[in-house]
mmCIF file of C-alpha atoms and ligand atoms in Angstrom:
data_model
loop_
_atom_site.group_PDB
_atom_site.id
_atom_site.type_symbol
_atom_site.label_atom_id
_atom_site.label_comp_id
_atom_site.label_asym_id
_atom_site.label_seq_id
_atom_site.Cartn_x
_atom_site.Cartn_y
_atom_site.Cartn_z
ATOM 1 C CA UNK A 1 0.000 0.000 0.000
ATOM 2 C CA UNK A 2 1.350 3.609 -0.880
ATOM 3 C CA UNK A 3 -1.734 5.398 -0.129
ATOM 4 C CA UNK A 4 -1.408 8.626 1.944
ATOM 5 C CA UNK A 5 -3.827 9.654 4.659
ATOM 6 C CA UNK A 6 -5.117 8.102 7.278
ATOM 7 C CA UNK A 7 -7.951 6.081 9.295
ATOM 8 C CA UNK A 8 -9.939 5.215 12.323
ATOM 9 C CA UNK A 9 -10.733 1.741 12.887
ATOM 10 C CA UNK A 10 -13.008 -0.024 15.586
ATOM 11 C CA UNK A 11 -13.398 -2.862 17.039
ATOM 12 C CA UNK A 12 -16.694 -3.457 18.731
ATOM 13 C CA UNK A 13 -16.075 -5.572 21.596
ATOM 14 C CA UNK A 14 -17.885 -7.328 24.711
ATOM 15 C CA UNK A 15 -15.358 -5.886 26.922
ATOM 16 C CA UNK A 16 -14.021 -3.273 25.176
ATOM 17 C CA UNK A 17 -14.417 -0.614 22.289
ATOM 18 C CA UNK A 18 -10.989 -0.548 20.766
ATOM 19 C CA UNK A 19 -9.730 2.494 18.326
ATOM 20 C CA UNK A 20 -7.041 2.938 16.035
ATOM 21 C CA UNK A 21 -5.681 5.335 13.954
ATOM 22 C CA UNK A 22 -3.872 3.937 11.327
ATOM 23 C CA UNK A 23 -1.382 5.196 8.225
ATOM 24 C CA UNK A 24 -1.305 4.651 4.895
ATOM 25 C CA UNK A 25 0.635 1.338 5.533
ATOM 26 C CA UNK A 26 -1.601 0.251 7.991
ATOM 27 C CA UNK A 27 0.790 1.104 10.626
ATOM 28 C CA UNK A 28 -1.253 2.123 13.956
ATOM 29 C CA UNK A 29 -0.339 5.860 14.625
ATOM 30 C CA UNK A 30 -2.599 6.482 17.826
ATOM 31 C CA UNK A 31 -4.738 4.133 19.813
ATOM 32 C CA UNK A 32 -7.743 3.786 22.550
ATOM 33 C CA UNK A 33 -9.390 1.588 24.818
ATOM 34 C CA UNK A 34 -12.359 2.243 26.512
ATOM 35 C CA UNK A 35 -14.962 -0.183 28.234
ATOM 36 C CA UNK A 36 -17.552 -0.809 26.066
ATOM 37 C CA UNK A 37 -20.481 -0.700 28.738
ATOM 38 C CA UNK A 38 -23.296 -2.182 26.640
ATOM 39 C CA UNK A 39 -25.599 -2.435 28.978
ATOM 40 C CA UNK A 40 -25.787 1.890 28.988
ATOM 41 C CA UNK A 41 -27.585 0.888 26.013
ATOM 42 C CA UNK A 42 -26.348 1.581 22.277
ATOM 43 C CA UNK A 43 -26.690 4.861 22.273
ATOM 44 C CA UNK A 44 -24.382 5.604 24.968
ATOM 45 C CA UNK A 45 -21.882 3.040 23.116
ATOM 46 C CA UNK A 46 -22.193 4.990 20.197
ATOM 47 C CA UNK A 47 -21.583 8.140 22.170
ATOM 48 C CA UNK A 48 -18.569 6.855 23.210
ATOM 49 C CA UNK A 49 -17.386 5.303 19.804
ATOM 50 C CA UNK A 50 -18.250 8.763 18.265
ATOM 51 C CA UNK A 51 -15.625 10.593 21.142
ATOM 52 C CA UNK A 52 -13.317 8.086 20.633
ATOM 53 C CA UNK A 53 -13.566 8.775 16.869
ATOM 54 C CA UNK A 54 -12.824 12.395 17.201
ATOM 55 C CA UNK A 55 -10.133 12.406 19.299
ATOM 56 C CA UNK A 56 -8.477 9.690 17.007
ATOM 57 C CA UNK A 57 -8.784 12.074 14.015
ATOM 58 C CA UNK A 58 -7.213 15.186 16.040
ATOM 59 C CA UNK A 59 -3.887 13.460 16.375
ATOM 60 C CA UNK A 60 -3.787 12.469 12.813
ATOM 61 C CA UNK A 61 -1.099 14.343 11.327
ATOM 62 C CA UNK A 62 -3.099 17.617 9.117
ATOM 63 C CA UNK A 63 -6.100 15.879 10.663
ATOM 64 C CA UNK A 64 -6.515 13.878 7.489
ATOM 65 C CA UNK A 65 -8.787 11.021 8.463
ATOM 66 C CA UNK A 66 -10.417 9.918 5.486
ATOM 67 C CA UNK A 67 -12.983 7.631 6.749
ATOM 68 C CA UNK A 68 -14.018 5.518 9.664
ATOM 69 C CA UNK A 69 -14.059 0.877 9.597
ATOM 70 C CA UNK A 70 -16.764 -0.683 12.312
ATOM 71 C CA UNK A 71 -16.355 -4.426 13.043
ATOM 72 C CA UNK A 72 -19.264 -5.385 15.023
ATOM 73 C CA UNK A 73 -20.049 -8.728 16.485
ATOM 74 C CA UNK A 74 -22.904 -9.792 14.561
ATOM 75 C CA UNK A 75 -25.004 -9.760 11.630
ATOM 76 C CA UNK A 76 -25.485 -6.629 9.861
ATOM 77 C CA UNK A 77 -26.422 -4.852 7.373
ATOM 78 C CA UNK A 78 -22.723 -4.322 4.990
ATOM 79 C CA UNK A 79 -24.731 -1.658 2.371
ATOM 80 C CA UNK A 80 -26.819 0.636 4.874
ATOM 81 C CA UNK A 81 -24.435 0.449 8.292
ATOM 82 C CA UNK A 82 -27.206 -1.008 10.083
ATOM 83 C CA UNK A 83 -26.449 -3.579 12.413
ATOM 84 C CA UNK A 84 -29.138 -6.735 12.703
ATOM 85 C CA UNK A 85 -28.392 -8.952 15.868
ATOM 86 C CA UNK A 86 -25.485 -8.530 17.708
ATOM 87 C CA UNK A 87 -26.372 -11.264 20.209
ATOM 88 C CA UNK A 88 -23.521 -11.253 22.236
ATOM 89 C CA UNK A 89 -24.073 -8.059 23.418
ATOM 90 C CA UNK A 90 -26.115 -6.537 25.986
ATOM 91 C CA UNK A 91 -28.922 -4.180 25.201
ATOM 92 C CA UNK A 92 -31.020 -3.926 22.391
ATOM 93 C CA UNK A 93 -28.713 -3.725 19.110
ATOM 94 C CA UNK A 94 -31.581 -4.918 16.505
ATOM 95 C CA UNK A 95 -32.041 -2.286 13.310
ATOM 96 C CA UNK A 96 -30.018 0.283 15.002
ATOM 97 C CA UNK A 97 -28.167 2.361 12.179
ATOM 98 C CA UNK A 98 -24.433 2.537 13.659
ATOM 99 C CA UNK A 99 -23.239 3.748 9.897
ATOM 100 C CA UNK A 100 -25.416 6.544 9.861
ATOM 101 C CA UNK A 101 -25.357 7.833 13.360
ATOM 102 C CA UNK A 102 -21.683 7.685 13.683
ATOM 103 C CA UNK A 103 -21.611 10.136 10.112
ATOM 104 C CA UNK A 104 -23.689 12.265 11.892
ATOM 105 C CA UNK A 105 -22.154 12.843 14.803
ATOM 106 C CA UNK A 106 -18.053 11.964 13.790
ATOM 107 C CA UNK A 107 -18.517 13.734 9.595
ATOM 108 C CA UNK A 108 -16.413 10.913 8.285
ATOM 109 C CA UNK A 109 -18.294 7.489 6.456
ATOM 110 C CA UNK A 110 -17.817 4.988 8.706
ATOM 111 C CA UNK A 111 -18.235 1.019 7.171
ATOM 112 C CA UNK A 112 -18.975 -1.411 8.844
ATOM 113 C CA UNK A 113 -18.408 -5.161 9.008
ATOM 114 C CA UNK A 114 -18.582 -8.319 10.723
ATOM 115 C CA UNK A 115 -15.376 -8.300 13.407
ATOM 116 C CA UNK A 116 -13.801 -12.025 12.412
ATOM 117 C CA UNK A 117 -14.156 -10.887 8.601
ATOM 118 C CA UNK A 118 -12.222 -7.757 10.142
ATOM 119 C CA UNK A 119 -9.898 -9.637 11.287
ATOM 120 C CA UNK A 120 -9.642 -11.741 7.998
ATOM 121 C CA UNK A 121 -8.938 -8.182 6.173
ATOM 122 C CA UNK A 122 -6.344 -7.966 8.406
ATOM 123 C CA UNK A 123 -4.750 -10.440 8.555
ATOM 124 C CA UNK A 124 -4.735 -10.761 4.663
ATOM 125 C CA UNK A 125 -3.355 -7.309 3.724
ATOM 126 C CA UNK A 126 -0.819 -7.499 6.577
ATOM 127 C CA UNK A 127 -0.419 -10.100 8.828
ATOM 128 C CA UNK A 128 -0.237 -14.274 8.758
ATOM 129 C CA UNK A 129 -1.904 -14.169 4.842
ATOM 130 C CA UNK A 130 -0.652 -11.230 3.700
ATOM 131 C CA UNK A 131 0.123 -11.920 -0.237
ATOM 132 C CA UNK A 132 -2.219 -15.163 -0.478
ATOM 133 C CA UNK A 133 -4.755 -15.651 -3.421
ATOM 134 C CA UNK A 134 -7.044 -17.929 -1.270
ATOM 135 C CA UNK A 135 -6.820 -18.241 2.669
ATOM 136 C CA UNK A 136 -8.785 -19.491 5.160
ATOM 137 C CA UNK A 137 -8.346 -17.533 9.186
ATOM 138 C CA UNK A 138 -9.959 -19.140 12.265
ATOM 139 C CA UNK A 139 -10.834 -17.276 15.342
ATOM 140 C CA UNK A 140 -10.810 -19.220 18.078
ATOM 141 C CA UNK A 141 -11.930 -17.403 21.619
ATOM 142 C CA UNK A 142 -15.355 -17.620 23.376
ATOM 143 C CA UNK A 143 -16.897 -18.171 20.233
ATOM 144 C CA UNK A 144 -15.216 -19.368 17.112
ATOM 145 C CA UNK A 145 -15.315 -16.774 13.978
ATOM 146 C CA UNK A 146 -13.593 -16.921 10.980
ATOM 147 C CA UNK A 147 -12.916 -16.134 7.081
ATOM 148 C CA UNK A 148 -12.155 -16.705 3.630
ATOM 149 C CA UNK A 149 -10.355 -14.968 1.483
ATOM 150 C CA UNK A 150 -10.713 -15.946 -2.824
ATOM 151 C CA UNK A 151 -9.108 -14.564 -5.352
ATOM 152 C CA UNK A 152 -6.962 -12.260 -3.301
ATOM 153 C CA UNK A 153 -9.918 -11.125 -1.653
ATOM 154 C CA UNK A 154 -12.298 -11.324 1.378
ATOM 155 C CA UNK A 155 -15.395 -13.426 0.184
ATOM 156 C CA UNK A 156 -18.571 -12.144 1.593
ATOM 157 C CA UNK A 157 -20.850 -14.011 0.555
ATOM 158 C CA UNK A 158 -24.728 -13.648 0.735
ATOM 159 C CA UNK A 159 -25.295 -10.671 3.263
ATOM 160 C CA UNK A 160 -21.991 -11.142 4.024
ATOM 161 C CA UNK A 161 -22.297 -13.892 6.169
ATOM 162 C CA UNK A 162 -19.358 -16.451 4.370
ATOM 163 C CA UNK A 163 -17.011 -17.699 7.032
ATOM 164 C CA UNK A 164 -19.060 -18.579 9.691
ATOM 165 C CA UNK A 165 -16.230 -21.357 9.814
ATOM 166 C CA UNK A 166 -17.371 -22.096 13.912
ATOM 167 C CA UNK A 167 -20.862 -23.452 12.487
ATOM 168 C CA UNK A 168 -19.067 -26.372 10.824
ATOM 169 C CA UNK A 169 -21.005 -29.623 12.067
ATOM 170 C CA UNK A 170 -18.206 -31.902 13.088
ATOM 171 C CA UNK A 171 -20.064 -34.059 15.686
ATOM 172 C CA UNK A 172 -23.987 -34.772 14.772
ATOM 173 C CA UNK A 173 -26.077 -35.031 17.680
ATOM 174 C CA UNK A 174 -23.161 -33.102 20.017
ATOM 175 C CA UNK A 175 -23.618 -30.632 21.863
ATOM 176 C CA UNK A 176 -26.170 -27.520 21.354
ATOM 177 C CA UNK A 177 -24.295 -24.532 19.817
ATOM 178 C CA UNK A 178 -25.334 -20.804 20.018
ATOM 179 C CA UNK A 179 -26.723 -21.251 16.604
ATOM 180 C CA UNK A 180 -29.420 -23.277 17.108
ATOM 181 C CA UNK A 181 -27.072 -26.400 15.775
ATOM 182 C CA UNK A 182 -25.957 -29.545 17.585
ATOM 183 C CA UNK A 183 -22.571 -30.554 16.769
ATOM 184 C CA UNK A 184 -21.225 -27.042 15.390
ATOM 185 C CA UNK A 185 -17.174 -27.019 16.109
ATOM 186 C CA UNK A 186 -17.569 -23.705 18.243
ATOM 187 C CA UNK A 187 -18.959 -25.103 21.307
ATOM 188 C CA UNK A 188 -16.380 -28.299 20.738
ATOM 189 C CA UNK A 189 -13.376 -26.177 20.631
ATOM 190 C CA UNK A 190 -13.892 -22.689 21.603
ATOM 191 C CA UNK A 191 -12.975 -21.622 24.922
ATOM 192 C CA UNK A 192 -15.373 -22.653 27.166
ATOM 193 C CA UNK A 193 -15.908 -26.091 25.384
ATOM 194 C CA UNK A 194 -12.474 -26.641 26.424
ATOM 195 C CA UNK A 195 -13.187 -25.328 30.097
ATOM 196 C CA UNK A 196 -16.482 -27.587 30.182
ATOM 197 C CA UNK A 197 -14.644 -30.369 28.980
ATOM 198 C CA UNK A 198 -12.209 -30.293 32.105
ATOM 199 C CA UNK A 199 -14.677 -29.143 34.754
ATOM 200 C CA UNK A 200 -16.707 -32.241 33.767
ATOM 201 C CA UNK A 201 -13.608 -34.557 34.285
ATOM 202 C CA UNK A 202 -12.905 -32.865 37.424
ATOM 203 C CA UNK A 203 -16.278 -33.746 38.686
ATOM 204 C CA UNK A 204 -15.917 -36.913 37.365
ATOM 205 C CA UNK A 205 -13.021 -37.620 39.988
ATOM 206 C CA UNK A 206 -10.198 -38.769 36.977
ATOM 207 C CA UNK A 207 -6.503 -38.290 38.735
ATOM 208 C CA UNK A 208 -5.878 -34.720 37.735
ATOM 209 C CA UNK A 209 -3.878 -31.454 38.953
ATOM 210 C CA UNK A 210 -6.522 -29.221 37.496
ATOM 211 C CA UNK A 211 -8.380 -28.968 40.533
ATOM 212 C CA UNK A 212 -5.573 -28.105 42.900
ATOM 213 C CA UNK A 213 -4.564 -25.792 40.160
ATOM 214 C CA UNK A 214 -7.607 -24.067 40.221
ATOM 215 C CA UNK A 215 -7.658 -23.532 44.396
ATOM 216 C CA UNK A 216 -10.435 -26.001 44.139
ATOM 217 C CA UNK A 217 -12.419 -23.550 42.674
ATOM 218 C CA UNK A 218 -13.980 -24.925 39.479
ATOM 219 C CA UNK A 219 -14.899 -21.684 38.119
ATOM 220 C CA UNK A 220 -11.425 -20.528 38.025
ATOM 221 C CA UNK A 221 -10.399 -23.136 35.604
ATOM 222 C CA UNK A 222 -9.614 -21.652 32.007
ATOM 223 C CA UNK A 223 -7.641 -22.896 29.143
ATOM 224 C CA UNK A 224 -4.340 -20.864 29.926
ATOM 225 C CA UNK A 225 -4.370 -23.432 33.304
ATOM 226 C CA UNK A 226 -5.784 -25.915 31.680
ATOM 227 C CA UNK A 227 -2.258 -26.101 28.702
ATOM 228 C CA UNK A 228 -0.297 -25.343 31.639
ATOM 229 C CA UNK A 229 -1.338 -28.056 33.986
ATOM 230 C CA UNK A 230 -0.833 -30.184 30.238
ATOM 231 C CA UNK A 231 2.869 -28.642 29.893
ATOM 232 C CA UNK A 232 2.884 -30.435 33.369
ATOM 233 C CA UNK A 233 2.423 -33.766 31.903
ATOM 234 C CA UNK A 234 -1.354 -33.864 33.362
ATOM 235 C CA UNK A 235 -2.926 -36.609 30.856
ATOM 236 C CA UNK A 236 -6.512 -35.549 31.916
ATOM 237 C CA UNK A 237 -5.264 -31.742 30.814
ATOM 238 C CA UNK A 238 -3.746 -33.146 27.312
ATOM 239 C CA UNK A 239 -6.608 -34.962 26.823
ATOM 240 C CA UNK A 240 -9.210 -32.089 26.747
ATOM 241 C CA UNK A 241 -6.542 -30.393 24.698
ATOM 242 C CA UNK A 242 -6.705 -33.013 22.049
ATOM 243 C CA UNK A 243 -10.448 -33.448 22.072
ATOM 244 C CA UNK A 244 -10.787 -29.890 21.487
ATOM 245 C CA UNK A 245 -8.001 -29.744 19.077
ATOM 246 C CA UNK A 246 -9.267 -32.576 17.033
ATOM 247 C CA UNK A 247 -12.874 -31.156 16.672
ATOM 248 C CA UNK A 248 -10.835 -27.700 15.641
ATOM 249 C CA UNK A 249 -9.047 -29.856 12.812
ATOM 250 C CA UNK A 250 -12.222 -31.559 11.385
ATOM 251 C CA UNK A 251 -13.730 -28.306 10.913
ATOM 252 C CA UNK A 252 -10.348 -26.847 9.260
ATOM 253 C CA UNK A 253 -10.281 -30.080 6.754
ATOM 254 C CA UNK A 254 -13.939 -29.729 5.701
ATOM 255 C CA UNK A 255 -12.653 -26.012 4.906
ATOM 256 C CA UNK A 256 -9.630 -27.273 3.197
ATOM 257 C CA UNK A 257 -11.687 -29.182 1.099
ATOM 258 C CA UNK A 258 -13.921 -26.522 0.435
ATOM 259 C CA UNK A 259 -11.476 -23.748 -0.483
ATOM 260 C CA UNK A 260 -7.801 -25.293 -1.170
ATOM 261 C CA UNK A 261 -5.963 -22.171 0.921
ATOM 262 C CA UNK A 262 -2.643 -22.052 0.298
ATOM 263 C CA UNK A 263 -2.978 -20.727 3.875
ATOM 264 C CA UNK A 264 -4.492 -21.414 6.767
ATOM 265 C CA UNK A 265 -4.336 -18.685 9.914
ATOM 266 C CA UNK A 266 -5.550 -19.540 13.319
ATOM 267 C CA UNK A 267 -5.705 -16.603 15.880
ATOM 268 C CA UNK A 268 -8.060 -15.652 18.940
ATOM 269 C CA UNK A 269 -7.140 -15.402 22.515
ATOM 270 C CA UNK A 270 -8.484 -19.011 23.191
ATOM 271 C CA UNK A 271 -5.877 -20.735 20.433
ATOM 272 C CA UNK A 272 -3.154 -18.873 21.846
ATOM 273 C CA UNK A 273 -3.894 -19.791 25.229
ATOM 274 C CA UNK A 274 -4.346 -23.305 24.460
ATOM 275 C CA UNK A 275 -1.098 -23.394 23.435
ATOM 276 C CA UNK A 276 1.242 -26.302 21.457
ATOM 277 C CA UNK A 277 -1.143 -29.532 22.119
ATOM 278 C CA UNK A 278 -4.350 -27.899 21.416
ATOM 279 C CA UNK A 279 -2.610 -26.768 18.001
ATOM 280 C CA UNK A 280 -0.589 -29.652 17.279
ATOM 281 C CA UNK A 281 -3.868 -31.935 17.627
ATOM 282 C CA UNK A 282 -5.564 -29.461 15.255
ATOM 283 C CA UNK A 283 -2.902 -29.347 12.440
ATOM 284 C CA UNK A 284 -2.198 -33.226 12.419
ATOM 285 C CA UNK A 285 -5.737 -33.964 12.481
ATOM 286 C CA UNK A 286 -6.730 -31.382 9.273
ATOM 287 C CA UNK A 287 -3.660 -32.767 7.160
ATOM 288 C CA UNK A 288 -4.674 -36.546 8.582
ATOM 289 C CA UNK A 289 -8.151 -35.736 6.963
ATOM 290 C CA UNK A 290 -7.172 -33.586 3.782
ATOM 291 C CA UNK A 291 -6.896 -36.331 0.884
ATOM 292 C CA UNK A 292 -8.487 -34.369 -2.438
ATOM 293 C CA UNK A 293 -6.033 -31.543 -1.378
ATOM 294 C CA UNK A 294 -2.483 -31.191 -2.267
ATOM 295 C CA UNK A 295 -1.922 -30.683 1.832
ATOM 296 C CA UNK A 296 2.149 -30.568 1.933
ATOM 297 C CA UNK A 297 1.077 -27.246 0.009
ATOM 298 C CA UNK A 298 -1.013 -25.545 2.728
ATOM 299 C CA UNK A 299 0.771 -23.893 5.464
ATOM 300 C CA UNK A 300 -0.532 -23.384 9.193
ATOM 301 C CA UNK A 301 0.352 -20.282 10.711
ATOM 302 C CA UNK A 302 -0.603 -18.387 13.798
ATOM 303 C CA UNK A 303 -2.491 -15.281 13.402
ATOM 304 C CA UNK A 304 0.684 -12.307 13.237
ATOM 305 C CA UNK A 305 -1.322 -8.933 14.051
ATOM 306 C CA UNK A 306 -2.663 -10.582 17.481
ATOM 307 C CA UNK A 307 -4.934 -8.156 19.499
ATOM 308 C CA UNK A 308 -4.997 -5.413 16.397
ATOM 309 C CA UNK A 309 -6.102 -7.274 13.479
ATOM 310 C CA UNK A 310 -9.587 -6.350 14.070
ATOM 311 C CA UNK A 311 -9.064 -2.539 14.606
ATOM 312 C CA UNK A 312 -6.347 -2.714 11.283
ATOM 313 C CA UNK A 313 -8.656 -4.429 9.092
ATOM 314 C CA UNK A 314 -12.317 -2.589 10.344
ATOM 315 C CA UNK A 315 -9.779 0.739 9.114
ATOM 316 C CA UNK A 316 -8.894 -0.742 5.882
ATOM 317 C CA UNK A 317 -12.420 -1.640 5.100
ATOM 318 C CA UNK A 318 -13.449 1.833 5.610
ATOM 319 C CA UNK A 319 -10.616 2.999 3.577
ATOM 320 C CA UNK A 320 -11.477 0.137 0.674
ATOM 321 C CA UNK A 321 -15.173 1.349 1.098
ATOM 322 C CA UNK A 322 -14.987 5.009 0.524
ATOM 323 C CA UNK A 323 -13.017 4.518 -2.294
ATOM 324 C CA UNK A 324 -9.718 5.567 -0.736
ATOM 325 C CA UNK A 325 -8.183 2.721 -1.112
ATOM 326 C CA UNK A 326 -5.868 1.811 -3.816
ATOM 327 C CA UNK A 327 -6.843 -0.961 -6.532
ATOM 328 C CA UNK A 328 -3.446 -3.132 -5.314
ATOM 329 C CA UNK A 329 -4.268 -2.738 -1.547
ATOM 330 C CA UNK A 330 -6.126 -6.333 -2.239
ATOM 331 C CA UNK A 331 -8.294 -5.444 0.885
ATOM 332 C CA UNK A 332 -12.273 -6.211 0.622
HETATM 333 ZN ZN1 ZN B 1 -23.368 -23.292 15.360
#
C-alpha cells in the first residue's frame, strides 16, 4: 500500500471498544481503549465510539482522516451500516443504524463489518496471509469466527455472512451450539468447550492437577491453566486439549476441502492460550483428513497482528469502502 492519509478503525467488543488510527501502511499511529459498557444501552456506546472517533482524528497528522471501519459482532447490514443482531451483546442492538449515526455525529463514512471478517482483512493485507490468493483464518476465543479470502480477496458471501467457519457440524447429535445447531465445532473447541470439557472430568473424579490448580475452585479453571497443567504432563489436561483440538481440525479439513488455501491462519485469545497440544492436535488432524487436497502445500500459521487485526482491518475496510483505497491494496 502507498496510499497517503489516514484512518480510524473499531473494534466493537464485549469488553471493550478498541480504536485505532492507522497510516497509509496500515501502521497504527494512535490508539484507545475504553470499556464498552453495553448495557448503557447503544446509544451511549455509540456516544462513546463517536468521542473516541474524534479524538483519534485530532492526532492524525493535518487531521486527514479519510474515513471511519466498524467491526461489530454480529449480523449486519454491509450496504446501509445497520447492524441486525449482535447477540452477544447486551442491550437492544436490533435495526439500530451505527453507519449513519456515527456520520452524523463523527462527519467521516464509517463502514462497517462483521469483526472475524475484520480480522480476515487484516490479517490478509498485513499479517499471517498477507500476499495469499485464497486463505482461510480461524478465530478461536469464546466463540469461534472466521474467514475466507478468494481470489486475493475477502469473500462475503450472501449478506456477508461467508465464514461462519465455527458453524461447521463436526459431531452430529453433540452438543447444542449458540446457533441453534448440535454438533457445530464452536462449542467443541472454543474456549469454554475446552473449560467444560475439564470441569466435567474434574467432577468426574479422573486423577488430575486441574483442581488443585484451580484452588479447588472450578470456576477458576480456564484454558491458559488448563495447557499449563498439560505442559505439566497432566494426561486428563492433554486430553481435553486433544479433544478440542481434534474437533478444531475436522472443521479446518472440511474447509480445506472446500477452499484449497494455500494458507491457513488460526488466531483468537483461546488458540493462543491453548497453546502447542491444542494446536498440534488441530494441524495433524486437518492434514490426517485432507486427501483431495495437495496438503504438503497448505501452510498453518498463527495469526501475526494478534490483538490489532480487528481494529487494522475494520480501518482498511473503511478505507477500501470510501473509495480511498488503492486498486493493489487487495483489501475487501
Ligand atoms: Zn453453530
Amino acid at each position: 500500500m502507498t496510499e497517503q492519509g489516514y484512518d480510524v478503525g473499531v473494534d466493537l467488543g464485549g469488553t471493550n471498544l478498541k480504536l485505532a488510527l492507522i497510516d497509509g501502511a496500515g501502521r497504527i499511529i494512535e490508539r484507545s481503549t475504553v470499556p464498552t459498557l453495553a448495557q448503557e444501552g447503544h446509544e451511549a456506546v455509540l456516544g462513546r465510539m463517536a468521542e473516541g472517533i474524534r479524538q483519534l482524528a485530532a492526532a492524525a497528522p493535518g487531521g486527514a482522516v479519510g474515513a471511519v471501519g466498524v467491526g461489530v459482532p454480529g449480523v449486519l447490514d454491509m450496504a446501509t451500516g445497520v447492524t441486525r443482531d449482535l447477540p452477544n451483546l447486551p442491550g437492544k442492538w436490533v435495526d439500530v443504524p451505527v453507519g449513519p449515526i456515527l456520520r452524523e455525529a463523527t462527519g467521516y463514512e464509517a463502514h462497517l463489518l462483521n469483526d472475524v471478517r475484520a480480522f480476515t482483512v487484516g490479517e490478509h493485507a498485513l499479517g499471517a496471509a498477507k500476499g495469499a490468493e485464497t486463505a482461510a483464518c480461524f478465530a478461536v476465543g469464546t466463540g469461534i469466527g472466521g474467514g475466507l479470502v478468494t481470489h486475493g480477496k475477502v469473500h462475503f458471501g450472501l449478506g456477508g455472512a461467508a465464514g461462519e467457519l465455527g458453524h461447521q457440524i463436526v459431531l452430529p447429535e453433540g452438543p447444542r451450539c449458540t446457533c441453534g445447531n448440535r454438533g457445530c465445532v464452536e462449542p467443541l473447541a472454543n474456549g469454554p468447550g475446552i473449560v467444560g470439557e475439564a470441569v466435567r472430568r474434574v467432577l468426574q473424579g479422573f486423577t488430575t492437577e486441574l483442581g488443585h490448580l484451580a484452588g479447588g475452585n472450578l470456576a477458576a479453571i480456564t484454558p491458559a491453566l488448563v495447557a499449563q497443567a498439560a505442559a505439566d504432563g497432566d494426561e486428563v489436561a492433554i486430553e481435553v486439549l486433544e479433544r478440542a483440538g481434534y474437533f478444531l481440525g475436522l472443521a479446518v479439513a472440511s474447509t480445506i476441502a472446500s477452499v484449497a488455501p494455500e494458507v491457513v491462519v488460526i488466531g483468537g485469545g483461546v488458540a493462543q492460550e491453548a497453546g502447542p497440544i491444542y494446536w498440534r492436535a488441530m494441524e495433524e488432524t486437518a492434514r490426517s483428513h485432507s486427501h483431495v487436497t495437495d496438503i504438503d502445500r497448505i501452510a498453518f500459521k498463527p495469526a501475526a497482528l494478534g490483538y490489532d487485526a480487528g481494529v487494522i482491518g475494520a480501518a482498511l475496510w473503511g478505507r477500501e469502502r470510501s473509495g480511498i483505497g488503492s486498486r493493489e491494496s487487495g483489501v475487501g
